[in-house]
Amino acid sequence: MTLSTQAGGAAVRPLGVLAALPQELGDLIAAMQAESGVVTRTFGRRDYHLGTVHGAPCVVTLARVGKVAAAATASALIHAFDVQAIVFTGVAGGVGENVHVGDVVVGETLLQHDMNCEPIFPRHEIPLLGRARFDADRALAQALATAAERFVAEEGAALAAQFGGALPRLASVAPRVHRGLVISGDQFVASAAAVGVLRALLPDALAVEMEGAAIAQVCYEYGVPCAIVRTISDTADEHASASFSSFLTDIAGTYSTGILKRFLASYR
Ligand code: SAH
């Protein structure tokens, strides 16, 4: 079940585009439908949407939530759809000091914060793999950061007008694009105490979510480039659940649409 697309006579392996939840894909599948039509294959209880969007041949799907779901989906993208790279888009909790709701974080390094096989292996190290941190592909991460910066520069005023009521900070301060460490675990982090523990262990962490480092591990093991972009929906504290829910419903899609459109148009 392999998709290859003809471009200039050469077969092009598609890009895998992944999110956990449908709101995190923005208008991507509708844009694919309008541009090339969509072929949908159902496999392992997930729908994989094949087509071309913003000029890039893609397989677009939803992982659902958590590290196992993300790893299984990344593996299927690699083995059943022969993707050349995987890009994950979604929301996350901000844990870095200067990371605010409405900012964007591009993962340059990913780590599973709930992996702990001490004292047999150092904390966070993946047993028998000899490492805790997985790097995103530098060129892909750079392209995602450029797309996010252009999105903020070109649509920041519209974002402030549209969402400044719900998010007063957006009305006065432009969203920032951060790059660095993103941490993943099978927990929705929703207390200042939990954030304090994560910061003490991992002072360079910018954002916490539930999928990115699982995808990065699978991609590392198979030699497939990957990158992760996250919009900050909450700050992983006691307000996280309400902030996450309203951000996901109202705002997440606008960010994903704006960032992916620019990223995919630049992707070659
Ligand atoms: N019941 C919710 C579950 C979402 S869990 C629903 O389906 O609507 C939160 C999702 O957003 C995960 O995919 C995770 O990657 C990301 N996320 C956002 N804020 C987070 C936080 N504070 N802690 C962990 N993950 C977070």
PDB file of C-alpha atoms and ligand atoms in Angstrom:
ATOM      1  CA  MET A   1       0.000   0.000   0.000  1.00  0.00           C
ATOM      2  CA  THR A   2       2.473   2.604  -1.176  1.00  0.00           C
ATOM      3  CA  LEU A   3       1.677   5.996  -2.615  1.00  0.00           C
ATOM      4  CA  SER A   4       4.026   7.378  -5.192  1.00  0.00           C
ATOM      5  CA  THR A   5       3.306  10.498  -7.128  1.00  0.00           C
ATOM      6  CA  GLN A   6       4.825  11.421 -10.465  1.00  0.00           C
ATOM      7  CA  ALA A   7       6.501  14.828 -10.565  1.00  0.00           C
ATOM      8  CA  GLY A   8       8.830  15.625 -13.438  1.00  0.00           C
ATOM      9  CA  GLY A   9       8.943  11.910 -14.257  1.00  0.00           C
ATOM     10  CA  ALA A  10      10.396  10.849 -10.890  1.00  0.00           C
ATOM     11  CA  ALA A  11       8.461   9.054  -8.173  1.00  0.00           C
ATOM     12  CA  VAL A  12       8.068  11.311  -5.122  1.00  0.00           C
ATOM     13  CA  ARG A  13       7.630   9.768  -1.698  1.00  0.00           C
ATOM     14  CA  PRO A  14       4.936  11.632   0.211  1.00  0.00           C
ATOM     15  CA  LEU A  15       5.337  13.647   3.379  1.00  0.00           C
ATOM     16  CA  GLY A  16       3.473  12.299   6.428  1.00  0.00           C
ATOM     17  CA  VAL A  17       1.492  14.995   8.238  1.00  0.00           C
ATOM     18  CA  LEU A  18       0.182  14.022  11.629  1.00  0.00           C
ATOM     19  CA  ALA A  19      -1.811  15.510  14.508  1.00  0.00           C
ATOM     20  CA  ALA A  20      -3.444  13.984  17.573  1.00  0.00           C
ATOM     21  CA  LEU A  21      -6.882  15.606  17.286  1.00  0.00           C
ATOM     22  CA  PRO A  22      -8.898  16.790  14.253  1.00  0.00           C
ATOM     23  CA  GLN A  23      -8.880  20.471  15.277  1.00  0.00           C
ATOM     24  CA  GLU A  24      -5.082  20.397  15.113  1.00  0.00           C
ATOM     25  CA  LEU A  25      -5.096  19.755  11.347  1.00  0.00           C
ATOM     26  CA  GLY A  26      -6.923  23.003  10.557  1.00  0.00           C
ATOM     27  CA  ASP A  27      -8.252  23.014   6.981  1.00  0.00           C
ATOM     28  CA  LEU A  28      -5.639  20.588   5.642  1.00  0.00           C
ATOM     29  CA  ILE A  29      -7.930  17.796   4.435  1.00  0.00           C
ATOM     30  CA  ALA A  30     -10.403  20.266   2.903  1.00  0.00           C
ATOM     31  CA  ALA A  31      -7.492  21.991   1.123  1.00  0.00           C
ATOM     32  CA  MET A  32      -6.283  18.618  -0.164  1.00  0.00           C
ATOM     33  CA  GLN A  33      -9.797  17.782  -1.356  1.00  0.00           C
ATOM     34  CA  ALA A  34      -9.958  21.062  -3.288  1.00  0.00           C
ATOM     35  CA  GLU A  35      -6.469  20.716  -4.786  1.00  0.00           C
ATOM     36  CA  SER A  36      -6.141  17.072  -5.831  1.00  0.00           C
ATOM     37  CA  GLY A  37      -9.039  15.148  -4.355  1.00  0.00           C
ATOM     38  CA  VAL A  38      -8.465  12.771  -1.450  1.00  0.00           C
ATOM     39  CA  VAL A  39      -8.028   9.001  -1.420  1.00  0.00           C
ATOM     40  CA  THR A  40      -8.706   7.639   2.069  1.00  0.00           C
ATOM     41  CA  ARG A  41      -7.300   4.302   3.258  1.00  0.00           C
ATOM     42  CA  THR A  42      -8.362   2.885   6.611  1.00  0.00           C
ATOM     43  CA  PHE A  43      -5.675   0.918   8.359  1.00  0.00           C
ATOM     44  CA  GLY A  44      -5.180   0.029  12.041  1.00  0.00           C
ATOM     45  CA  ARG A  45      -8.308   1.988  13.009  1.00  0.00           C
ATOM     46  CA  ARG A  46      -7.007   5.185  11.443  1.00  0.00           C
ATOM     47  CA  ASP A  47      -7.941   7.013   8.241  1.00  0.00           C
ATOM     48  CA  TYR A  48      -4.985   7.979   6.026  1.00  0.00           C
ATOM     49  CA  HIS A  49      -5.788  10.730   3.532  1.00  0.00           C
ATOM     50  CA  LEU A  50      -3.637  10.702   0.389  1.00  0.00           C
ATOM     51  CA  GLY A  51      -3.311  13.575  -2.053  1.00  0.00           C
ATOM     52  CA  THR A  52      -1.492  16.811  -2.820  1.00  0.00           C
ATOM     53  CA  VAL A  53      -1.886  19.906  -0.672  1.00  0.00           C
ATOM     54  CA  HIS A  54      -0.176  23.290  -1.196  1.00  0.00           C
ATOM     55  CA  GLY A  55       1.874  21.550  -3.903  1.00  0.00           C
ATOM     56  CA  ALA A  56       3.223  18.766  -1.667  1.00  0.00           C
ATOM     57  CA  PRO A  57       2.235  15.076  -1.985  1.00  0.00           C
ATOM     58  CA  CYS A  58       1.110  14.125   1.523  1.00  0.00           C
ATOM     59  CA  VAL A  59      -0.435  11.418   3.664  1.00  0.00           C
ATOM     60  CA  VAL A  60      -2.454  13.137   6.386  1.00  0.00           C
ATOM     61  CA  THR A  61      -3.784  11.325   9.436  1.00  0.00           C
ATOM     62  CA  LEU A  62      -4.705  11.552  13.112  1.00  0.00           C
ATOM     63  CA  ALA A  63      -2.661   9.638  15.670  1.00  0.00           C
ATOM     64  CA  ARG A  64      -5.067  10.235  18.563  1.00  0.00           C
ATOM     65  CA  VAL A  65      -3.586  10.981  21.989  1.00  0.00           C
ATOM     66  CA  GLY A  66      -0.519   9.540  23.692  1.00  0.00           C
ATOM     67  CA  LYS A  67       2.855   7.981  22.964  1.00  0.00           C
ATOM     68  CA  VAL A  68       1.659   4.518  21.910  1.00  0.00           C
ATOM     69  CA  ALA A  69      -0.895   5.973  19.497  1.00  0.00           C
ATOM     70  CA  ALA A  70       1.736   8.316  18.080  1.00  0.00           C
ATOM     71  CA  ALA A  71       4.390   5.607  17.719  1.00  0.00           C
ATOM     72  CA  ALA A  72       1.963   3.175  16.044  1.00  0.00           C
ATOM     73  CA  THR A  73       0.843   5.836  13.581  1.00  0.00           C
ATOM     74  CA  ALA A  74       4.385   6.970  12.770  1.00  0.00           C
ATOM     75  CA  SER A  75       5.335   3.343  12.158  1.00  0.00           C
ATOM     76  CA  ALA A  76       2.373   2.871   9.798  1.00  0.00           C
ATOM     77  CA  LEU A  77       3.269   6.052   7.899  1.00  0.00           C
ATOM     78  CA  ILE A  78       6.778   4.690   7.393  1.00  0.00           C
ATOM     79  CA  HIS A  79       5.900   1.096   6.509  1.00  0.00           C
ATOM     80  CA  ALA A  80       2.549   1.242   4.777  1.00  0.00           C
ATOM     81  CA  PHE A  81       2.884   4.631   3.081  1.00  0.00           C
ATOM     82  CA  ASP A  82       6.663   4.960   2.597  1.00  0.00           C
ATOM     83  CA  VAL A  83       6.732   8.602   3.732  1.00  0.00           C
ATOM     84  CA  GLN A  84      10.010  10.489   3.228  1.00  0.00           C
ATOM     85  CA  ALA A  85       9.545  12.493   6.446  1.00  0.00           C
ATOM     86  CA  ILE A  86       6.963  13.112   9.191  1.00  0.00           C
ATOM     87  CA  VAL A  87       5.725  16.460  10.463  1.00  0.00           C
ATOM     88  CA  PHE A  88       3.528  16.675  13.552  1.00  0.00           C
ATOM     89  CA  THR A  89       1.317  19.691  14.240  1.00  0.00           C
ATOM     90  CA  GLY A  90      -0.696  20.324  17.385  1.00  0.00           C
ATOM     91  CA  VAL A  91      -1.066  22.108  20.702  1.00  0.00           C
ATOM     92  CA  ALA A  92       0.990  21.812  23.889  1.00  0.00           C
ATOM     93  CA  GLY A  93       1.357  23.152  27.394  1.00  0.00           C
ATOM     94  CA  GLY A  94       3.988  25.860  27.841  1.00  0.00           C
ATOM     95  CA  VAL A  95       6.533  25.137  30.582  1.00  0.00           C
ATOM     96  CA  GLY A  96       9.424  27.457  29.620  1.00  0.00           C
ATOM     97  CA  GLU A  97       9.585  30.716  31.616  1.00  0.00           C
ATOM     98  CA  ASN A  98       8.745  32.929  28.647  1.00  0.00           C
ATOM     99  CA  VAL A  99       6.421  30.604  26.771  1.00  0.00           C
ATOM    100  CA  HIS A 100       2.861  31.975  26.686  1.00  0.00           C
ATOM    101  CA  VAL A 101      -0.504  30.794  25.393  1.00  0.00           C
ATOM    102  CA  GLY A 102      -0.627  31.682  21.695  1.00  0.00           C
ATOM    103  CA  ASP A 103       3.142  31.309  21.183  1.00  0.00           C
ATOM    104  CA  VAL A 104       4.527  28.604  18.885  1.00  0.00           C
ATOM    105  CA  VAL A 105       7.218  26.082  19.844  1.00  0.00           C
ATOM    106  CA  VAL A 106       9.231  24.173  17.243  1.00  0.00           C
ATOM    107  CA  GLY A 107      10.851  21.084  18.735  1.00  0.00           C
ATOM    108  CA  GLU A 108      14.557  20.877  17.974  1.00  0.00           C
ATOM    109  CA  THR A 109      15.018  18.078  20.528  1.00  0.00           C
ATOM    110  CA  LEU A 110      12.423  15.695  21.974  1.00  0.00           C
ATOM    111  CA  LEU A 111      12.490  13.704  25.230  1.00  0.00           C
ATOM    112  CA  GLN A 112      10.062  11.347  27.025  1.00  0.00           C
ATOM    113  CA  HIS A 113       9.719  12.914  30.476  1.00  0.00           C
ATOM    114  CA  ASP A 114       7.908   9.900  31.963  1.00  0.00           C
ATOM    115  CA  MET A 115      10.579   7.345  30.991  1.00  0.00           C
ATOM    116  CA  ASN A 116      12.380   6.335  34.182  1.00  0.00           C
ATOM    117  CA  CYS A 117      14.257   3.052  34.409  1.00  0.00           C
ATOM    118  CA  GLU A 118      16.506   4.172  37.273  1.00  0.00           C
ATOM    119  CA  PRO A 119      18.729   2.810  38.675  1.00  0.00           C
ATOM    120  CA  ILE A 120      19.342   0.448  35.766  1.00  0.00           C
ATOM    121  CA  PHE A 121      19.541   3.271  33.209  1.00  0.00           C
ATOM    122  CA  PRO A 122      19.911   7.029  33.698  1.00  0.00           C
ATOM    123  CA  ARG A 123      16.633   8.902  34.117  1.00  0.00           C
ATOM    124  CA  HIS A 124      14.839   9.549  30.774  1.00  0.00           C
ATOM    125  CA  GLU A 125      17.181   7.259  28.807  1.00  0.00           C
ATOM    126  CA  ILE A 126      15.296   4.844  26.538  1.00  0.00           C
ATOM    127  CA  PRO A 127      16.500   1.412  27.684  1.00  0.00           C
ATOM    128  CA  LEU A 128      18.839  -0.297  25.209  1.00  0.00           C
ATOM    129  CA  LEU A 129      18.831   2.665  22.851  1.00  0.00           C
ATOM    130  CA  GLY A 130      21.457   4.581  24.810  1.00  0.00           C
ATOM    131  CA  ARG A 131      19.837   7.997  24.539  1.00  0.00           C
ATOM    132  CA  ALA A 132      17.136  10.171  26.068  1.00  0.00           C
ATOM    133  CA  ARG A 133      17.060  13.018  23.542  1.00  0.00           C
ATOM    134  CA  PHE A 134      16.086  12.727  19.893  1.00  0.00           C
ATOM    135  CA  ASP A 135      16.821  15.497  17.408  1.00  0.00           C
ATOM    136  CA  ALA A 136      14.303  16.785  14.939  1.00  0.00           C
ATOM    137  CA  ASP A 137      15.569  17.120  11.380  1.00  0.00           C
ATOM    138  CA  ARG A 138      17.310  20.494  11.266  1.00  0.00           C
ATOM    139  CA  ALA A 139      16.103  21.559   7.825  1.00  0.00           C
ATOM    140  CA  LEU A 140      12.490  20.560   8.545  1.00  0.00           C
ATOM    141  CA  ALA A 141      12.530  22.304  11.945  1.00  0.00           C
ATOM    142  CA  GLN A 142      14.005  25.404  10.311  1.00  0.00           C
ATOM    143  CA  ALA A 143      11.303  25.354   7.619  1.00  0.00           C
ATOM    144  CA  LEU A 144       8.553  24.984  10.257  1.00  0.00           C
ATOM    145  CA  ALA A 145      10.007  27.857  12.309  1.00  0.00           C
ATOM    146  CA  THR A 146      10.209  30.067   9.201  1.00  0.00           C
ATOM    147  CA  ALA A 147       6.603  29.206   8.323  1.00  0.00           C
ATOM    148  CA  ALA A 148       5.478  29.976  11.894  1.00  0.00           C
ATOM    149  CA  GLU A 149       7.365  33.287  11.927  1.00  0.00           C
ATOM    150  CA  ARG A 150       5.817  34.313   8.614  1.00  0.00           C
ATOM    151  CA  PHE A 151       2.370  33.282   9.886  1.00  0.00           C
ATOM    152  CA  VAL A 152       2.759  35.443  13.000  1.00  0.00           C
ATOM    153  CA  ALA A 153       4.142  38.403  11.009  1.00  0.00           C
ATOM    154  CA  GLU A 154       1.474  38.231   8.302  1.00  0.00           C
ATOM    155  CA  GLU A 155      -1.574  37.214  10.353  1.00  0.00           C
ATOM    156  CA  GLY A 156      -0.691  38.474  13.848  1.00  0.00           C
ATOM    157  CA  ALA A 157      -2.953  41.510  13.561  1.00  0.00           C
ATOM    158  CA  ALA A 158      -5.855  39.360  12.368  1.00  0.00           C
ATOM    159  CA  LEU A 159      -5.212  36.901  15.214  1.00  0.00           C
ATOM    160  CA  ALA A 160      -5.275  39.750  17.740  1.00  0.00           C
ATOM    161  CA  ALA A 161      -8.533  41.109  16.281  1.00  0.00           C
ATOM    162  CA  GLN A 162     -10.185  37.696  16.173  1.00  0.00           C
ATOM    163  CA  PHE A 163      -8.958  36.147  19.411  1.00  0.00           C
ATOM    164  CA  GLY A 164      -7.837  39.106  21.551  1.00  0.00           C
ATOM    165  CA  GLY A 165     -11.099  38.911  23.527  1.00  0.00           C
ATOM    166  CA  ALA A 166     -10.474  35.334  24.630  1.00  0.00           C
ATOM    167  CA  LEU A 167      -6.714  35.840  24.923  1.00  0.00           C
ATOM    168  CA  PRO A 168      -5.986  39.431  26.037  1.00  0.00           C
ATOM    169  CA  ARG A 169      -2.233  38.932  25.732  1.00  0.00           C
ATOM    170  CA  LEU A 170      -2.616  38.401  21.974  1.00  0.00           C
ATOM    171  CA  ALA A 171      -4.173  41.856  21.677  1.00  0.00           C
ATOM    172  CA  SER A 172      -1.061  43.570  23.049  1.00  0.00           C
ATOM    173  CA  VAL A 173       1.922  41.235  22.488  1.00  0.00           C
ATOM    174  CA  ALA A 174       2.710  39.444  19.225  1.00  0.00           C
ATOM    175  CA  PRO A 175       3.064  35.661  19.555  1.00  0.00           C
ATOM    176  CA  ARG A 176       6.668  34.439  19.665  1.00  0.00           C
ATOM    177  CA  VAL A 177       8.166  31.431  17.925  1.00  0.00           C
ATOM    178  CA  HIS A 178      10.487  29.456  20.244  1.00  0.00           C
ATOM    179  CA  ARG A 179      12.798  26.584  19.347  1.00  0.00           C
ATOM    180  CA  GLY A 180      14.262  23.984  21.650  1.00  0.00           C
ATOM    181  CA  LEU A 181      13.330  21.046  23.861  1.00  0.00           C
ATOM    182  CA  VAL A 182       9.795  19.611  23.759  1.00  0.00           C
ATOM    183  CA  ILE A 183       8.956  16.894  26.295  1.00  0.00           C
ATOM    184  CA  SER A 184       6.320  14.182  25.970  1.00  0.00           C
ATOM    185  CA  GLY A 185       4.593  11.808  28.382  1.00  0.00           C
ATOM    186  CA  ASP A 186       1.330   9.933  28.864  1.00  0.00           C
ATOM    187  CA  GLN A 187      -0.106  12.626  31.150  1.00  0.00           C
ATOM    188  CA  PHE A 188      -2.080  15.809  30.639  1.00  0.00           C
ATOM    189  CA  VAL A 189       0.002  18.107  32.871  1.00  0.00           C
ATOM    190  CA  ALA A 190      -2.322  20.417  34.796  1.00  0.00           C
ATOM    191  CA  SER A 191      -0.754  21.701  38.013  1.00  0.00           C
ATOM    192  CA  ALA A 192       1.887  24.239  38.978  1.00  0.00           C
ATOM    193  CA  ALA A 193       3.448  21.569  41.171  1.00  0.00           C
ATOM    194  CA  ALA A 194       3.825  19.164  38.241  1.00  0.00           C
ATOM    195  CA  VAL A 195       5.329  21.949  36.121  1.00  0.00           C
ATOM    196  CA  GLY A 196       7.760  22.678  38.954  1.00  0.00           C
ATOM    197  CA  VAL A 197       8.910  19.040  38.980  1.00  0.00           C
ATOM    198  CA  LEU A 198       9.415  19.048  35.199  1.00  0.00           C
ATOM    199  CA  ARG A 199      11.320  22.353  35.310  1.00  0.00           C
ATOM    200  CA  ALA A 200      13.591  21.097  38.087  1.00  0.00           C
ATOM    201  CA  LEU A 201      14.461  17.950  36.111  1.00  0.00           C
ATOM    202  CA  LEU A 202      14.521  19.540  32.660  1.00  0.00           C
ATOM    203  CA  PRO A 203      15.211  23.273  32.974  1.00  0.00           C
ATOM    204  CA  ASP A 204      15.514  23.720  29.205  1.00  0.00           C
ATOM    205  CA  ALA A 205      12.048  22.299  28.402  1.00  0.00           C
ATOM    206  CA  LEU A 206       9.837  24.751  26.507  1.00  0.00           C
ATOM    207  CA  ALA A 207       6.630  22.737  26.101  1.00  0.00           C
ATOM    208  CA  VAL A 208       4.985  19.537  27.303  1.00  0.00           C
ATOM    209  CA  GLU A 209       2.718  17.325  25.217  1.00  0.00           C
ATOM    210  CA  MET A 210       1.894  13.651  24.733  1.00  0.00           C
ATOM    211  CA  GLU A 211       3.203  12.488  21.322  1.00  0.00           C
ATOM    212  CA  GLY A 212       6.252  14.258  19.896  1.00  0.00           C
ATOM    213  CA  ALA A 213       9.090  12.318  21.509  1.00  0.00           C
ATOM    214  CA  ALA A 214       7.454   8.980  20.642  1.00  0.00           C
ATOM    215  CA  ILE A 215       7.386   9.976  16.973  1.00  0.00           C
ATOM    216  CA  ALA A 216      10.965  11.213  17.230  1.00  0.00           C
ATOM    217  CA  GLN A 217      12.087   7.867  18.671  1.00  0.00           C
ATOM    218  CA  VAL A 218      10.418   5.841  15.903  1.00  0.00           C
ATOM    219  CA  CYS A 219      11.819   8.184  13.246  1.00  0.00           C
ATOM    220  CA  TYR A 220      15.299   7.933  14.778  1.00  0.00           C
ATOM    221  CA  GLU A 221      15.140   4.148  14.766  1.00  0.00           C
ATOM    222  CA  TYR A 222      14.084   4.023  11.103  1.00  0.00           C
ATOM    223  CA  GLY A 223      16.229   6.928   9.878  1.00  0.00           C
ATOM    224  CA  VAL A 224      13.233   9.015   8.795  1.00  0.00           C
ATOM    225  CA  PRO A 225      13.471  12.813   9.270  1.00  0.00           C
ATOM    226  CA  CYS A 226      10.822  14.358  11.503  1.00  0.00           C
ATOM    227  CA  ALA A 227       9.842  17.679  13.034  1.00  0.00           C
ATOM    228  CA  ILE A 228       7.246  18.860  15.537  1.00  0.00           C
ATOM    229  CA  VAL A 229       5.435  22.213  15.729  1.00  0.00           C
ATOM    230  CA  ARG A 230       3.186  23.048  18.680  1.00  0.00           C
ATOM    231  CA  THR A 231       0.995  26.024  19.449  1.00  0.00           C
ATOM    232  CA  ILE A 232       0.751  26.736  23.158  1.00  0.00           C
ATOM    233  CA  SER A 233      -2.842  26.116  24.301  1.00  0.00           C
ATOM    234  CA  ASP A 234      -2.232  26.304  28.065  1.00  0.00           C
ATOM    235  CA  THR A 235       0.576  26.602  30.592  1.00  0.00           C
ATOM    236  CA  ALA A 236       0.114  23.131  32.109  1.00  0.00           C
ATOM    237  CA  ASP A 237      -1.152  24.598  35.403  1.00  0.00           C
ATOM    238  CA  GLU A 238      -4.523  24.498  37.200  1.00  0.00           C
ATOM    239  CA  HIS A 239      -6.131  26.461  34.315  1.00  0.00           C
ATOM    240  CA  ALA A 240      -4.792  24.032  31.713  1.00  0.00           C
ATOM    241  CA  SER A 241      -7.944  22.020  31.106  1.00  0.00           C
ATOM    242  CA  ALA A 242     -10.193  25.035  30.440  1.00  0.00           C
ATOM    243  CA  SER A 243      -7.496  26.846  28.457  1.00  0.00           C
ATOM    244  CA  PHE A 244      -6.726  23.745  26.374  1.00  0.00           C
ATOM    245  CA  SER A 245     -10.403  23.112  25.565  1.00  0.00           C
ATOM    246  CA  SER A 246     -11.236  26.643  24.470  1.00  0.00           C
ATOM    247  CA  PHE A 247      -7.977  27.031  22.537  1.00  0.00           C
ATOM    248  CA  LEU A 248      -8.515  23.708  20.763  1.00  0.00           C
ATOM    249  CA  THR A 249     -12.062  24.575  19.776  1.00  0.00           C
ATOM    250  CA  ASP A 250     -11.544  28.176  18.733  1.00  0.00           C
ATOM    251  CA  ILE A 251      -7.929  28.880  17.810  1.00  0.00           C
ATOM    252  CA  ALA A 252      -5.772  25.770  17.184  1.00  0.00           C
ATOM    253  CA  GLY A 253      -7.076  25.259  13.637  1.00  0.00           C
ATOM    254  CA  THR A 254      -6.267  28.840  12.620  1.00  0.00           C
ATOM    255  CA  TYR A 255      -2.632  28.398  13.678  1.00  0.00           C
ATOM    256  CA  SER A 256      -2.249  24.986  12.031  1.00  0.00           C
ATOM    257  CA  THR A 257      -3.845  26.179   8.808  1.00  0.00           C
ATOM    258  CA  GLY A 258      -1.596  29.250   8.652  1.00  0.00           C
ATOM    259  CA  ILE A 259       1.633  27.455   9.558  1.00  0.00           C
ATOM    260  CA  LEU A 260       1.086  24.332   7.409  1.00  0.00           C
ATOM    261  CA  LYS A 261       0.053  26.364   4.363  1.00  0.00           C
ATOM    262  CA  ARG A 262       3.350  28.251   4.421  1.00  0.00           C
ATOM    263  CA  PHE A 263       5.424  25.203   5.351  1.00  0.00           C
ATOM    264  CA  LEU A 264       3.992  22.936   2.643  1.00  0.00           C
ATOM    265  CA  ALA A 265       4.254  25.610  -0.057  1.00  0.00           C
ATOM    266  CA  SER A 266       7.987  25.864   0.748  1.00  0.00           C
ATOM    267  CA  TYR A 267       8.510  22.075   1.014  1.00  0.00           C
ATOM    268  CA  ARG A 268      10.505  20.456  -1.770  1.00  0.00           C
TER     269      ARG A 268
HETATM  270  N1  SAH B   1      -9.883  14.821  26.337  1.00  0.00           N
HETATM  271  C1  SAH B   1      -8.986  15.566  25.504  1.00  0.00           C
HETATM  272  C2  SAH B   1      -7.635  14.920  25.553  1.00  0.00           C
HETATM  273  C3  SAH B   1      -6.573  15.770  25.040  1.00  0.00           C
HETATM  274  S1  SAH B   1      -5.076  15.522  25.859  1.00  0.00           S
HETATM  275  C4  SAH B   1      -9.565  15.696  24.129  1.00  0.00           C
HETATM  276  O1  SAH B   1      -9.599  14.719  23.368  1.00  0.00           O
HETATM  277  O2  SAH B   1     -10.053  16.764  23.792  1.00  0.00           O
HETATM  278  C5  SAH B   1      -4.170  16.924  25.344  1.00  0.00           C
HETATM  279  C6  SAH B   1      -3.603  16.901  23.962  1.00  0.00           C
HETATM  280  O3  SAH B   1      -3.008  18.160  23.711  1.00  0.00           O
HETATM  281  C7  SAH B   1      -2.504  15.885  23.746  1.00  0.00           C
HETATM  282  O4  SAH B   1      -2.549  15.411  22.411  1.00  0.00           O
HETATM  283  C8  SAH B   1      -1.211  16.667  24.067  1.00  0.00           C
HETATM  284  O5  SAH B   1      -0.184  16.386  23.126  1.00  0.00           O
HETATM  285  C9  SAH B   1      -1.588  18.139  23.982  1.00  0.00           C
HETATM  286  N2  SAH B   1      -1.449  18.939  25.225  1.00  0.00           N
HETATM  287  C10 SAH B   1      -1.877  20.227  25.327  1.00  0.00           C
HETATM  288  N3  SAH B   1      -1.651  20.705  26.565  1.00  0.00           N
HETATM  289  C11 SAH B   1      -1.064  19.710  27.274  1.00  0.00           C
HETATM  290  C12 SAH B   1      -0.634  19.594  28.634  1.00  0.00           C
HETATM  291  N4  SAH B   1      -0.780  20.597  29.494  1.00  0.00           N
HETATM  292  N5  SAH B   1      -0.089  18.417  29.049  1.00  0.00           N
HETATM  293  C13 SAH B   1       0.049  17.386  28.174  1.00  0.00           C
HETATM  294  N6  SAH B   1      -0.370  17.446  26.881  1.00  0.00           N
HETATM  295  C14 SAH B   1      -0.921  18.578  26.411  1.00  0.00           C
END
